[in-house]
Tab-separated table of C-alpha atoms in Angstrom:
chain	number	residue	atom	x	y	z
A	1	MET	CA	169.340	-4.798	-87.349
A	2	SER	CA	165.957	-4.746	-89.132
A	3	GLN	CA	163.838	-7.749	-88.396
A	4	CYS	CA	164.664	-10.602	-90.777
A	5	MET	CA	161.713	-11.838	-92.961
A	6	ASN	CA	161.231	-13.906	-96.042
A	7	ALA	CA	159.366	-12.055	-98.807
A	8	LEU	CA	156.182	-13.557	-100.027
A	9	ASN	CA	157.144	-12.411	-103.481
A	10	PRO	CA	160.699	-12.318	-104.753
A	11	PRO	CA	162.043	-8.753	-104.956
A	12	LYS	CA	161.752	-7.439	-108.440
A	13	THR	CA	161.731	-4.176	-110.418
A	14	PRO	CA	158.561	-3.669	-112.378
A	15	ILE	CA	159.248	-2.950	-116.051
A	16	LYS	CA	155.744	-2.963	-117.433
A	17	ASN	CA	154.271	0.351	-118.447
A	18	THR	CA	150.741	0.525	-116.859
A	19	ASN	CA	148.372	3.443	-117.080
A	20	PHE	CA	148.595	5.145	-113.798
A	21	SER	CA	147.847	8.594	-112.426
A	22	ILE	CA	150.107	9.725	-109.640
A	23	PRO	CA	148.071	11.289	-106.849
A	24	THR	CA	148.626	14.878	-106.119
A	25	SER	CA	146.813	14.856	-102.992
A	26	ASN	CA	174.950	12.358	-91.272
A	27	PHE	CA	177.399	12.478	-93.059
A	28	PRO	CA	178.706	13.530	-96.463
A	29	SER	CA	178.028	12.017	-99.822
A	30	PHE	CA	181.270	10.392	-100.723
A	31	SER	CA	182.674	9.471	-104.173
A	32	TYR	CA	183.389	5.772	-104.126
A	33	PHE	CA	184.675	5.061	-107.651
A	34	GLU	CA	188.372	4.643	-106.599
A	35	PRO	CA	189.594	2.771	-103.553
A	36	LYS	CA	190.504	4.991	-100.688
A	37	PRO	CA	191.271	4.534	-96.985
A	38	ILE	CA	188.301	4.766	-94.753
A	39	SER	CA	187.989	8.276	-93.255
A	40	LYS	CA	186.284	9.748	-90.287
A	41	LEU	CA	182.828	11.029	-90.980
A	42	LYS	CA	182.403	14.680	-91.595
A	43	ARG	CA	180.425	16.743	-89.176
A	44	TYR	CA	177.512	18.671	-90.472
A	45	PRO	CA	176.691	22.047	-88.997
A	46	ARG	CA	174.213	21.532	-86.178
A	47	ILE	CA	170.782	22.711	-87.129
A	48	CYS	CA	169.354	25.284	-84.799
A	49	VAL	CA	165.549	25.303	-85.244
A	50	MET	CA	164.305	28.825	-84.931
A	51	ALA	CA	160.828	30.301	-84.767
A	52	THR	CA	158.226	29.404	-87.348
A	53	GLN	CA	158.872	32.612	-89.342
A	54	ASN	CA	162.032	30.925	-90.609
A	55	GLN	CA	159.995	28.019	-91.915
A	56	GLN	CA	160.534	27.222	-95.639
A	57	LYS	CA	157.371	27.460	-97.749
A	58	LEU	CA	157.340	24.187	-99.619
A	59	SER	CA	154.556	23.389	-102.203
A	60	LEU	CA	153.573	20.262	-103.974
A	61	ASP	CA	154.367	22.021	-107.313
A	62	SER	CA	158.037	22.033	-106.352
A	63	LEU	CA	157.767	18.294	-106.103
A	64	ILE	CA	155.847	17.684	-109.240
A	65	TYR	CA	157.090	20.241	-111.676
A	66	SER	CA	160.679	21.124	-110.510
A	67	SER	CA	163.543	21.317	-112.960
A	68	ARG	CA	165.431	19.049	-110.615
A	69	LYS	CA	162.863	16.364	-111.231
A	70	ASP	CA	163.549	16.608	-114.946
A	71	GLU	CA	167.232	16.223	-114.229
A	72	VAL	CA	167.006	12.987	-112.331
A	73	PHE	CA	163.953	11.316	-113.834
A	74	GLY	CA	165.905	10.030	-116.879
A	75	ALA	CA	168.466	8.432	-114.562
A	76	ILE	CA	165.623	6.893	-112.530
A	77	LYS	CA	163.953	5.300	-115.597
A	78	GLY	CA	167.315	4.128	-116.871
A	79	SER	CA	167.955	2.292	-113.644
A	80	LEU	CA	164.646	0.372	-113.448
A	81	SER	CA	166.330	-2.760	-114.567
A	82	ASN	CA	169.482	-2.196	-112.484
A	83	CYS	CA	168.146	-1.960	-108.935
A	84	LEU	CA	170.022	-3.424	-106.005
A	85	SER	CA	167.486	-6.030	-104.962
A	86	GLU	CA	169.833	-8.562	-103.380
A	87	THR	CA	173.430	-8.720	-102.178
A	88	ASN	CA	175.793	-11.611	-101.468
A	89	LEU	CA	178.803	-9.980	-99.841
A	90	HIS	CA	179.533	-13.117	-97.818
A	91	LEU	CA	180.588	-14.690	-101.170
A	92	THR	CA	182.692	-11.758	-102.363
A	93	VAL	CA	184.175	-10.096	-99.265
A	94	PRO	CA	186.680	-12.014	-97.085
A	95	GLY	CA	185.929	-12.042	-93.396
A	96	LEU	CA	182.151	-11.690	-93.691
A	97	LYS	CA	180.755	-14.701	-91.731
A	98	SER	CA	177.016	-14.748	-92.407
A	99	LYS	CA	174.100	-12.907	-94.037
A	100	THR	CA	170.752	-12.006	-92.534
A	101	ARG	CA	168.128	-10.774	-94.969
A	102	GLY	CA	165.878	-8.037	-93.615
A	103	LYS	CA	162.939	-6.301	-95.219
A	104	VAL	CA	165.246	-3.695	-96.823
A	105	ARG	CA	168.717	-4.355	-95.432
A	106	ASP	CA	171.117	-7.176	-95.873
A	107	ILE	CA	173.094	-7.554	-92.675
A	108	TYR	CA	176.486	-9.230	-92.545
A	109	ASP	CA	178.505	-10.377	-89.561
A	110	GLY	CA	181.942	-8.816	-89.780
A	111	GLY	CA	183.350	-10.034	-86.512
A	112	ASP	CA	183.382	-6.991	-84.136
A	113	TYR	CA	181.101	-5.147	-86.558
A	114	LEU	CA	177.969	-5.443	-88.587
A	115	VAL	CA	177.928	-4.437	-92.223
A	116	LEU	CA	174.463	-3.172	-93.206
A	117	VAL	CA	173.669	-2.807	-96.913
A	118	THR	CA	170.570	-0.868	-97.714
A	119	THR	CA	168.995	-2.299	-100.840
A	120	ASP	CA	166.397	-0.930	-103.210
A	121	ARG	CA	163.791	-3.300	-101.941
A	122	GLN	CA	160.406	-1.624	-101.119
A	123	SER	CA	158.505	-3.177	-98.246
A	124	ALA	CA	155.030	-2.560	-96.829
A	125	PHE	CA	152.328	-4.768	-95.343
A	126	ASP	CA	155.184	-6.958	-94.038
A	127	ARG	CA	156.298	-8.109	-97.506
A	128	ILE	CA	158.319	-6.931	-100.443
A	129	LEU	CA	156.379	-4.936	-103.087
A	130	ALA	CA	158.992	-3.863	-105.658
A	131	SER	CA	162.441	-2.392	-106.060
A	132	ILE	CA	162.884	1.378	-106.289
A	133	PRO	CA	165.889	2.883	-108.122
A	134	PHE	CA	168.393	4.617	-105.861
A	135	LYS	CA	166.213	3.967	-102.824
A	136	GLY	CA	168.912	2.180	-100.820
A	137	GLN	CA	171.342	5.023	-101.324
A	138	VAL	CA	168.792	7.585	-100.375
A	139	LEU	CA	167.763	5.771	-97.185
A	140	ASN	CA	171.412	5.127	-96.094
A	141	GLU	CA	172.505	8.708	-96.639
A	142	THR	CA	169.328	10.183	-95.083
A	143	SER	CA	169.828	8.023	-92.006
A	144	LEU	CA	173.500	8.980	-91.777
A	145	TRP	CA	172.606	12.682	-91.892
A	146	TRP	CA	170.053	12.280	-89.083
A	147	PHE	CA	172.400	10.103	-87.021
A	148	ASP	CA	174.922	12.915	-87.127
A	149	GLN	CA	172.381	15.615	-86.330
A	150	THR	CA	170.959	13.750	-83.302
A	151	GLN	CA	174.129	12.827	-81.468
A	152	HIS	CA	173.296	15.520	-78.837
A	153	LEU	CA	170.139	13.364	-78.007
A	154	THR	CA	171.485	9.885	-78.100
A	155	GLN	CA	174.506	7.760	-78.941
A	156	ASN	CA	174.196	5.607	-82.049
A	157	ALA	CA	175.927	2.506	-83.361
A	158	VAL	CA	177.411	4.014	-86.519
A	159	VAL	CA	181.173	3.334	-87.108
A	160	SER	CA	181.609	4.396	-90.738
A	161	ALA	CA	179.979	4.703	-94.158
A	162	PRO	CA	182.313	3.234	-96.741
A	163	ASP	CA	179.832	3.190	-99.578
A	164	LYS	CA	176.654	4.948	-100.676
A	165	ASN	CA	174.578	1.993	-99.672
A	166	VAL	CA	176.533	0.707	-96.695
A	167	THR	CA	176.862	1.529	-92.958
A	168	ILE	CA	179.295	-0.321	-90.691
A	169	ALA	CA	177.974	-0.424	-87.128
A	170	LYS	CA	178.953	-1.544	-83.709
A	171	LYS	CA	177.488	-4.887	-82.682
A	172	CYS	CA	174.907	-4.608	-79.952
A	173	SER	CA	172.055	-6.563	-78.439
A	174	VAL	CA	168.988	-5.386	-80.343
A	175	PHE	CA	165.780	-4.876	-78.322
A	176	PRO	CA	162.930	-6.813	-79.936
A	177	VAL	CA	160.695	-3.783	-79.877
A	178	GLU	CA	160.055	-1.046	-82.418
A	179	PHE	CA	159.400	2.347	-80.891
A	180	VAL	CA	156.672	3.877	-83.053
A	181	VAL	CA	156.045	7.608	-82.288
A	182	ARG	CA	152.958	9.319	-83.659
A	183	GLY	CA	151.863	12.954	-83.814
A	184	TYR	CA	148.693	12.556	-85.906
A	185	VAL	CA	145.751	10.156	-86.270
A	186	THR	CA	146.348	8.709	-89.754
A	187	GLY	CA	147.481	5.657	-91.681
A	188	SER	CA	146.164	2.782	-93.805
A	189	THR	CA	147.861	-0.352	-92.526
A	190	ASP	CA	146.272	-2.696	-89.969
A	191	THR	CA	148.408	-1.384	-87.149
A	192	SER	CA	148.042	2.409	-88.131
A	193	LEU	CA	146.464	4.646	-85.496
A	194	TRP	CA	143.485	5.669	-87.773
A	195	THR	CA	142.701	2.067	-88.704
A	196	VAL	CA	142.377	0.935	-85.101
A	197	TYR	CA	140.740	4.180	-83.926
A	198	LYS	CA	137.872	4.015	-86.448
A	199	LYS	CA	137.273	0.389	-85.268
A	200	GLY	CA	136.475	1.848	-81.837
A	201	VAL	CA	139.756	1.290	-80.093
A	202	ARG	CA	140.294	4.012	-77.445
A	203	ASN	CA	143.260	2.593	-75.598
A	204	TYR	CA	146.104	1.790	-77.876
A	205	CYS	CA	149.460	0.622	-76.567
A	206	GLY	CA	148.743	2.144	-73.171
A	207	ASN	CA	147.574	5.547	-74.656
A	208	ALA	CA	144.062	6.754	-73.832
A	209	LEU	CA	142.463	8.343	-76.882
A	210	PRO	CA	139.507	10.711	-76.670
A	211	ASP	CA	136.319	10.251	-78.787
A	212	GLY	CA	135.677	12.522	-81.728
A	213	LEU	CA	139.081	12.419	-83.441
A	214	VAL	CA	139.054	12.520	-87.231
A	215	LYS	CA	141.537	11.277	-89.819
A	216	ASN	CA	144.724	13.242	-90.118
A	217	GLN	CA	144.041	15.295	-86.964
A	218	LYS	CA	146.965	16.371	-84.874
A	219	LEU	CA	147.185	14.700	-81.504
A	220	ALA	CA	147.214	16.882	-78.341
A	221	THR	CA	150.657	15.399	-77.585
A	222	ASN	CA	152.975	12.961	-79.385
A	223	ILE	CA	152.357	9.343	-78.338
A	224	LEU	CA	154.508	6.189	-78.298
A	225	THR	CA	152.882	3.046	-79.695
A	226	PRO	CA	155.483	0.294	-79.504
A	227	THR	CA	155.316	-3.046	-81.412
A	228	THR	CA	157.058	-6.333	-81.008
A	229	LYS	CA	159.348	-7.290	-83.835
A	230	ALA	CA	157.898	-10.512	-85.332
A	231	ALA	CA	159.040	-12.462	-88.433
A	232	ASP	CA	155.683	-12.132	-90.155
A	233	HIS	CA	153.805	-9.191	-88.628
A	234	ASP	CA	154.592	-6.502	-86.014
A	235	VAL	CA	152.213	-6.689	-83.039
A	236	PRO	CA	151.193	-3.619	-80.957
A	237	VAL	CA	152.168	-3.967	-77.288
A	238	THR	CA	151.838	-1.848	-74.111
A	239	PRO	CA	154.836	-0.759	-72.014
A	240	SER	CA	153.785	-2.998	-69.154
A	241	GLU	CA	153.553	-6.022	-71.492
A	242	ILE	CA	157.135	-5.308	-72.711
A	243	ILE	CA	158.387	-5.449	-69.197
A	244	GLU	CA	156.204	-8.403	-68.153
A	245	ARG	CA	157.372	-10.489	-71.074
A	246	GLY	CA	160.997	-9.723	-70.409
A	247	LEU	CA	161.527	-7.986	-73.807
A	248	MET	CA	163.295	-5.054	-72.060
A	249	THR	CA	164.047	-4.126	-68.464
A	250	ARG	CA	162.183	-1.222	-67.002
A	251	ALA	CA	165.296	0.895	-66.953
A	252	ASP	CA	166.127	0.177	-70.638
A	253	TYR	CA	162.508	0.771	-71.761
A	254	ASP	CA	162.283	4.067	-69.909
A	255	GLU	CA	165.588	5.312	-71.389
A	256	ALA	CA	164.738	4.138	-74.959
A	257	SER	CA	161.216	5.618	-74.833
A	258	ARG	CA	162.500	8.996	-73.551
A	259	LYS	CA	165.028	9.013	-76.356
A	260	ALA	CA	162.395	8.108	-78.969
A	261	LEU	CA	160.043	10.967	-77.945
A	262	LYS	CA	162.997	13.466	-77.942
A	263	LEU	CA	164.174	12.278	-81.269
A	264	PHE	CA	160.698	12.708	-82.728
A	265	GLU	CA	160.220	16.171	-81.295
A	266	TYR	CA	163.545	17.264	-82.745
A	267	GLY	CA	162.681	15.683	-86.047
A	268	GLN	CA	159.357	17.485	-86.201
A	269	ARG	CA	161.154	20.817	-85.628
A	270	VAL	CA	163.754	20.200	-88.318
A	271	ALA	CA	161.154	19.019	-90.778
A	272	LEU	CA	158.905	22.052	-90.120
A	273	GLU	CA	161.827	24.386	-90.663
A	274	HIS	CA	162.162	22.782	-94.042
A	275	GLY	CA	158.500	23.039	-94.891
A	276	LEU	CA	157.511	19.475	-93.883
A	277	VAL	CA	155.376	17.802	-91.271
A	278	LEU	CA	156.985	14.685	-89.668
A	279	VAL	CA	153.764	12.776	-88.992
A	280	ASP	CA	155.018	9.518	-87.503
A	281	THR	CA	158.065	7.326	-87.422
A	282	LYS	CA	159.696	4.287	-85.858
A	283	TYR	CA	163.017	3.863	-84.001
A	284	GLU	CA	165.074	0.837	-83.023
A	285	PHE	CA	167.566	0.595	-80.221
A	286	GLY	CA	170.161	-1.785	-78.966
A	287	LYS	CA	172.404	-2.217	-75.995
A	288	GLY	CA	176.120	-1.739	-76.512
A	289	ALA	CA	178.943	-3.737	-74.925
A	290	ASP	CA	179.362	-0.978	-72.343
A	291	GLY	CA	175.719	-1.120	-71.442
A	292	SER	CA	174.642	2.070	-73.258
A	293	VAL	CA	171.421	2.265	-75.138
A	294	LEU	CA	172.215	3.015	-78.782
A	295	LEU	CA	170.001	4.224	-81.642
A	296	ILE	CA	170.395	1.786	-84.575
A	297	ASP	CA	168.837	0.862	-87.935
A	298	GLU	CA	167.487	4.048	-89.599
A	299	VAL	CA	166.278	7.573	-88.608
A	300	HIS	CA	163.516	9.625	-90.155
A	301	THR	CA	163.741	8.105	-93.591
A	302	PRO	CA	160.751	8.071	-96.020
A	303	ASP	CA	160.624	4.304	-95.305
A	304	SER	CA	160.367	4.603	-91.598
A	305	SER	CA	158.425	7.862	-91.490
A	306	ARG	CA	155.454	9.693	-92.920
A	307	TYR	CA	155.900	13.281	-94.241
A	308	TRP	CA	153.382	15.823	-95.349
A	309	ILE	CA	153.708	19.296	-96.946
A	310	GLY	CA	153.612	21.678	-94.098
A	311	HIS	CA	151.950	24.934	-95.338
A	312	SER	CA	148.931	23.224	-96.984
A	313	TYR	CA	148.192	20.812	-94.131
A	314	GLU	CA	145.854	22.942	-92.064
A	315	GLU	CA	143.751	24.240	-94.946
A	316	ARG	CA	143.348	20.820	-96.456
A	317	PHE	CA	142.519	19.259	-93.083
A	318	GLN	CA	139.781	21.897	-92.489
A	319	LYS	CA	138.337	21.088	-95.951
A	320	GLY	CA	138.379	17.336	-95.279
A	321	LEU	CA	141.117	16.746	-97.872
A	322	GLU	CA	144.024	14.309	-97.592
A	323	PRO	CA	147.313	15.964	-96.804
A	324	GLU	CA	149.864	16.386	-99.587
A	325	ASN	CA	152.372	13.645	-98.802
A	326	ILE	CA	155.770	12.864	-100.105
A	327	ASP	CA	156.233	9.446	-98.570
A	328	LYS	CA	155.357	5.896	-99.689
A	329	GLU	CA	151.682	6.144	-98.584
A	330	PHE	CA	150.400	6.364	-102.183
A	331	LEU	CA	152.205	3.050	-102.968
A	332	ARG	CA	150.409	1.408	-100.028
A	333	LEU	CA	147.091	2.839	-101.234
A	334	TRP	CA	147.614	1.615	-104.752
A	335	PHE	CA	148.206	-1.968	-103.551
A	336	LYS	CA	145.187	-1.758	-101.277
A	337	ASP	CA	143.085	-0.707	-104.212
A	338	HIS	CA	144.338	-3.473	-106.513
A	339	CYS	CA	144.679	-6.510	-104.203
A	340	ASN	CA	144.709	-7.721	-100.601
A	341	PRO	CA	148.354	-7.098	-99.769
A	342	TYR	CA	148.123	-9.057	-96.485
A	343	GLU	CA	146.534	-12.253	-97.825
A	344	ASP	CA	147.031	-12.558	-101.631
A	345	GLU	CA	149.855	-14.997	-102.301
A	346	VAL	CA	150.984	-13.149	-105.493
A	347	LEU	CA	150.791	-9.360	-105.838
A	348	PRO	CA	150.438	-7.356	-108.986
A	349	ASP	CA	153.429	-5.447	-110.385
A	350	ALA	CA	153.552	-1.840	-109.315
A	351	PRO	CA	153.210	0.434	-112.383
A	352	GLU	CA	156.434	1.812	-113.741
A	353	GLU	CA	155.177	5.398	-113.343
A	354	LEU	CA	154.459	4.787	-109.654
A	355	VAL	CA	157.895	3.322	-109.137
A	356	CYS	CA	159.705	6.238	-110.826
A	357	GLU	CA	157.579	8.733	-108.943
A	358	LEU	CA	158.404	7.122	-105.607
A	359	ALA	CA	162.117	7.151	-106.445
A	360	TRP	CA	161.919	10.871	-107.160
A	361	ARG	CA	160.051	11.591	-103.964
A	362	TYR	CA	162.678	9.865	-101.906
A	363	ILE	CA	165.360	11.932	-103.588
A	364	PHE	CA	163.270	15.125	-103.207
A	365	LEU	CA	162.863	14.420	-99.427
A	366	TYR	CA	166.554	13.863	-98.976
A	367	GLU	CA	167.466	17.078	-100.724
A	368	THR	CA	164.798	19.194	-98.997
A	369	ILE	CA	165.917	18.014	-95.470
A	370	THR	CA	169.653	17.916	-95.939
A	371	LYS	CA	169.962	20.900	-98.232
A	372	SER	CA	172.446	18.946	-100.328
A	373	GLU	CA	172.183	17.553	-103.839
A	374	PHE	CA	171.725	13.765	-104.201
A	375	GLU	CA	174.723	12.270	-105.997
A	376	LEU	CA	173.477	9.874	-108.656
A	377	PRO	CA	175.801	6.841	-108.722
A	378	SER	CA	177.941	5.943	-111.617
A	379	THR	CA	176.799	3.092	-113.854
A	380	LYS	CA	180.337	2.267	-115.121
A	381	GLU	CA	181.001	-0.309	-112.364
A	382	PRO	CA	178.309	-2.929	-111.317
A	383	ILE	CA	176.903	-1.824	-107.967
A	384	HIS	CA	177.587	-5.130	-106.235
A	385	ASP	CA	181.227	-4.989	-107.364
A	386	ARG	CA	181.550	-1.391	-106.061
A	387	ILE	CA	180.039	-2.307	-102.650
A	388	SER	CA	182.199	-5.423	-102.308
A	389	ARG	CA	185.402	-3.461	-103.040
A	390	ASN	CA	184.531	-0.631	-100.582
A	391	VAL	CA	183.406	-2.931	-97.810
A	392	GLU	CA	186.548	-5.087	-98.134
A	393	LEU	CA	188.753	-2.006	-97.927
A	394	ALA	CA	186.857	-0.559	-95.032
A	395	LEU	CA	187.022	-3.779	-93.002
A	396	SER	CA	190.760	-4.134	-93.638
A	397	SER	CA	191.160	-0.643	-92.197
A	398	LEU	CA	189.277	-1.470	-89.061
A	399	ILE	CA	191.314	-4.591	-88.146
């Protein structure tokens, strides 16, 4: 369901050791090592977000120096050369008709269903930068957790999760619009709110912005800044342009935008309860066969969202310091410091230390939000073989 694009560089896992200083600035985990019938997805207890006194105090030290980091870092380093950078299930699983390669997901046509495989590819600046160990599993399981938690706000397209890296979804007509919701003035990409704001833009995607805002400042209210989904670069668009171009009907746009803002507000509350600030994110929607607007793709993952450490944000903001972040922003900044990631034909390899740190931060974020331990996959069976086996079994159960 993610927009398909061809990477300017082939996906790869960097193995060179480069001197680099890391900036300090819905559903269960299953065991998939033996074939089993596909089962209904477990319900997590619904989170009830209480007053701020129940907020977890999370510090950057817990990210950098935790014993849990020591436990998983060896596995991360050991998997640098074994990332899931590409899949070809249409060659190994009977019944899969075609493959579409997205930025991160490989999407297969399974007849009445779509099979979405979340790979370890790392994208930013509309291209593939590297492959990050365990990233695909983290993103898939994070999204599944949020899909389950947000069913009271919107229906979604999830049918089942037969593998750590796989979601089987209902087919639907995907709206060619990404619903980007922002709570803060920040970012480093060409379409980020801070980038356009400091260039003097005061009306962005239909939102009037006041003068005098500074980087990382909280907006008076959350805003929606939609973009069109293009093959090479997402383009900001206003709600009226979406309707005028026939990208969505007024009714569908209104429903999807309401859902996006409600999802973001709920995500912010849950994140804050767990010591985090959900800064911004993007949602995608599609229309089901029955005409319902469905949430698709991913939800509140470190790929689609920006997260900061909650308790230190205000003090650092008042001092003019960058927030303590645990998303992929530092990877974006490294590439911006070492090349032109939008224009250079070939990009440098990301340092091994950066790749490993990013893998850990993804795991840390998953465990912080879900309050469950990330299950490191077994290395006894090649990951592509495991996925093929589990997907074939799942599809045969759905027939």
